Amino acid sequence: MERKDNLDILIKKEFDELYSELNTDKKKYLNPKTIKNIIFHLIDNPEVNPKKNKKLQELGEIRMKKKLLDYFKAFRNTEIDEHSASDLFKGYLSKIGGFMSEYYGFSGNGGKLIILTILIILTIGIILDTICYIFNLIPVFTILFLLLFTIRMILKFKHKKVYGLFY
């Protein structure tokens, strides 16, 4: 248990140091809100998912914490720009985000990806509404889809269960 606590302290310390070293323009490349959400759930408020194997979750959490430390190390050792930050996100944080989605119900719609998701929802809704209109039915799909998506995202943001590129 003591080793787990040391790992938790090390992650928080590394993140705080790295974030404080960056200038304002480079801070977004670290994905600070994503990391804060991950730390909040992995370290500050871990929960056992009752639908998953507890031992596998514990082992996964340790792996994700180590991967987070690896991300900090790789970030420090990389000349950061938008492209390299995106590559680091894909190599480290997207894998952590996948784990967090499976065990903690995270959504990957943080950052700019939310715009793409909204466009997809609008497209599908408009297609379905057009079909309804052709058959003299009430077209409500676009409004319904947007409402459901908005409520879901408000809850995800409120509960700090969001990650994304440059978020």
PDB file of N, CA and C in Angstrom, residues 7 21-23 35 37 41-42 58-59 62 64 82 94 101 103 116 121 127-128 131 139 143:
ATOM      1  N   LEU A   7       3.622   6.330  -5.385  1.00  0.00           N
ATOM      2  CA  LEU A   7       3.357   6.530  -6.803  1.00  0.00           C
ATOM      3  C   LEU A   7       2.348   7.668  -6.995  1.00  0.00           C
ATOM      4  N   GLU A  21       6.407  24.709 -15.040  1.00  0.00           N
ATOM      5  CA  GLU A  21       7.565  25.044 -15.869  1.00  0.00           C
ATOM      6  C   GLU A  21       7.174  25.569 -17.250  1.00  0.00           C
ATOM      7  N   LEU A  22       5.972  25.257 -17.700  1.00  0.00           N
ATOM      8  CA  LEU A  22       5.561  25.604 -19.058  1.00  0.00           C
ATOM      9  C   LEU A  22       5.056  27.036 -19.141  1.00  0.00           C
ATOM     10  N   ASN A  23       5.308  27.667 -20.289  1.00  0.00           N
ATOM     11  CA  ASN A  23       4.737  28.995 -20.498  1.00  0.00           C
ATOM     12  C   ASN A  23       3.269  28.844 -20.894  1.00  0.00           C
ATOM     13  N   ILE A  35      -5.507  15.488 -17.628  1.00  0.00           N
ATOM     14  CA  ILE A  35      -4.673  14.901 -16.572  1.00  0.00           C
ATOM     15  C   ILE A  35      -5.290  15.137 -15.198  1.00  0.00           C
ATOM     16  N   ASN A  37      -8.456  15.395 -14.517  1.00  0.00           N
ATOM     17  CA  ASN A  37      -9.581  14.470 -14.384  1.00  0.00           C
ATOM     18  C   ASN A  37      -9.099  13.050 -14.088  1.00  0.00           C
ATOM     19  N   HIS A  41      -9.753  10.864 -10.473  1.00  0.00           N
ATOM     20  CA  HIS A  41     -10.390   9.552 -10.327  1.00  0.00           C
ATOM     21  C   HIS A  41      -9.405   8.443  -9.957  1.00  0.00           C
ATOM     22  N   LEU A  42      -8.212   8.456 -10.519  1.00  0.00           N
ATOM     23  CA  LEU A  42      -7.258   7.382 -10.223  1.00  0.00           C
ATOM     24  C   LEU A  42      -6.641   7.513  -8.839  1.00  0.00           C
ATOM     25  N   GLU A  58      -7.376  -2.973 -10.302  1.00  0.00           N
ATOM     26  CA  GLU A  58      -6.254  -2.493  -9.489  1.00  0.00           C
ATOM     27  C   GLU A  58      -4.936  -2.570 -10.270  1.00  0.00           C
ATOM     28  N   LEU A  59      -4.725  -3.681 -10.964  1.00  0.00           N
ATOM     29  CA  LEU A  59      -3.506  -3.825 -11.766  1.00  0.00           C
ATOM     30  C   LEU A  59      -3.483  -2.800 -12.902  1.00  0.00           C
ATOM     31  N   ILE A  62      -2.524   0.678 -11.633  1.00  0.00           N
ATOM     32  CA  ILE A  62      -1.080   0.808 -11.422  1.00  0.00           C
ATOM     33  C   ILE A  62      -0.374   1.017 -12.768  1.00  0.00           C
ATOM     34  N   MET A  64      -1.666   2.308 -15.466  1.00  0.00           N
ATOM     35  CA  MET A  64      -2.017   3.633 -15.993  1.00  0.00           C
ATOM     36  C   MET A  64      -1.249   4.739 -15.259  1.00  0.00           C
ATOM     37  N   GLU A  82       2.370  21.457 -31.680  1.00  0.00           N
ATOM     38  CA  GLU A  82       1.050  20.842 -31.817  1.00  0.00           C
ATOM     39  C   GLU A  82       1.150  19.393 -32.308  1.00  0.00           C
ATOM     40  N   SER A  94      -4.310   8.620 -24.715  1.00  0.00           N
ATOM     41  CA  SER A  94      -5.468   7.943 -25.305  1.00  0.00           C
ATOM     42  C   SER A  94      -5.596   6.519 -24.746  1.00  0.00           C
ATOM     43  N   SER A 101     -12.287   5.043 -19.602  1.00  0.00           N
ATOM     44  CA  SER A 101     -13.620   4.876 -20.181  1.00  0.00           C
ATOM     45  C   SER A 101     -14.226   3.549 -19.747  1.00  0.00           C
ATOM     46  N   TYR A 103     -13.420   1.588 -17.071  1.00  0.00           N
ATOM     47  CA  TYR A 103     -13.632   1.380 -15.642  1.00  0.00           C
ATOM     48  C   TYR A 103     -14.303   2.552 -14.921  1.00  0.00           C
ATOM     49  N   LEU A 116     -16.662  17.718 -33.757  1.00  0.00           N
ATOM     50  CA  LEU A 116     -16.884  16.637 -34.715  1.00  0.00           C
ATOM     51  C   LEU A 116     -18.079  15.780 -34.301  1.00  0.00           C
ATOM     52  N   ILE A 121     -23.788  14.075 -35.058  1.00  0.00           N
ATOM     53  CA  ILE A 121     -25.146  14.001 -34.499  1.00  0.00           C
ATOM     54  C   ILE A 121     -26.120  14.808 -35.358  1.00  0.00           C
ATOM     55  N   ILE A 127     -30.779  13.716 -41.427  1.00  0.00           N
ATOM     56  CA  ILE A 127     -31.162  12.632 -42.357  1.00  0.00           C
ATOM     57  C   ILE A 127     -32.441  11.959 -41.866  1.00  0.00           C
ATOM     58  N   LEU A 128     -32.483  11.620 -40.581  1.00  0.00           N
ATOM     59  CA  LEU A 128     -33.680  10.969 -40.036  1.00  0.00           C
ATOM     60  C   LEU A 128     -34.893  11.905 -40.070  1.00  0.00           C
ATOM     61  N   ILE A 131     -36.294  12.003 -43.589  1.00  0.00           N
ATOM     62  CA  ILE A 131     -37.095  10.801 -43.844  1.00  0.00           C
ATOM     63  C   ILE A 131     -38.463  10.931 -43.175  1.00  0.00           C
ATOM     64  N   PRO A 139     -40.678  15.602 -37.453  1.00  0.00           N
ATOM     65  CA  PRO A 139     -39.206  15.482 -37.402  1.00  0.00           C
ATOM     66  C   PRO A 139     -38.661  15.983 -36.065  1.00  0.00           C
ATOM     67  N   ILE A 143     -33.361  17.451 -32.732  1.00  0.00           N
ATOM     68  CA  ILE A 143     -33.525  18.074 -31.406  1.00  0.00           C
ATOM     69  C   ILE A 143     -33.321  17.042 -30.304  1.00  0.00           C
TER      70      ILE A 143
END
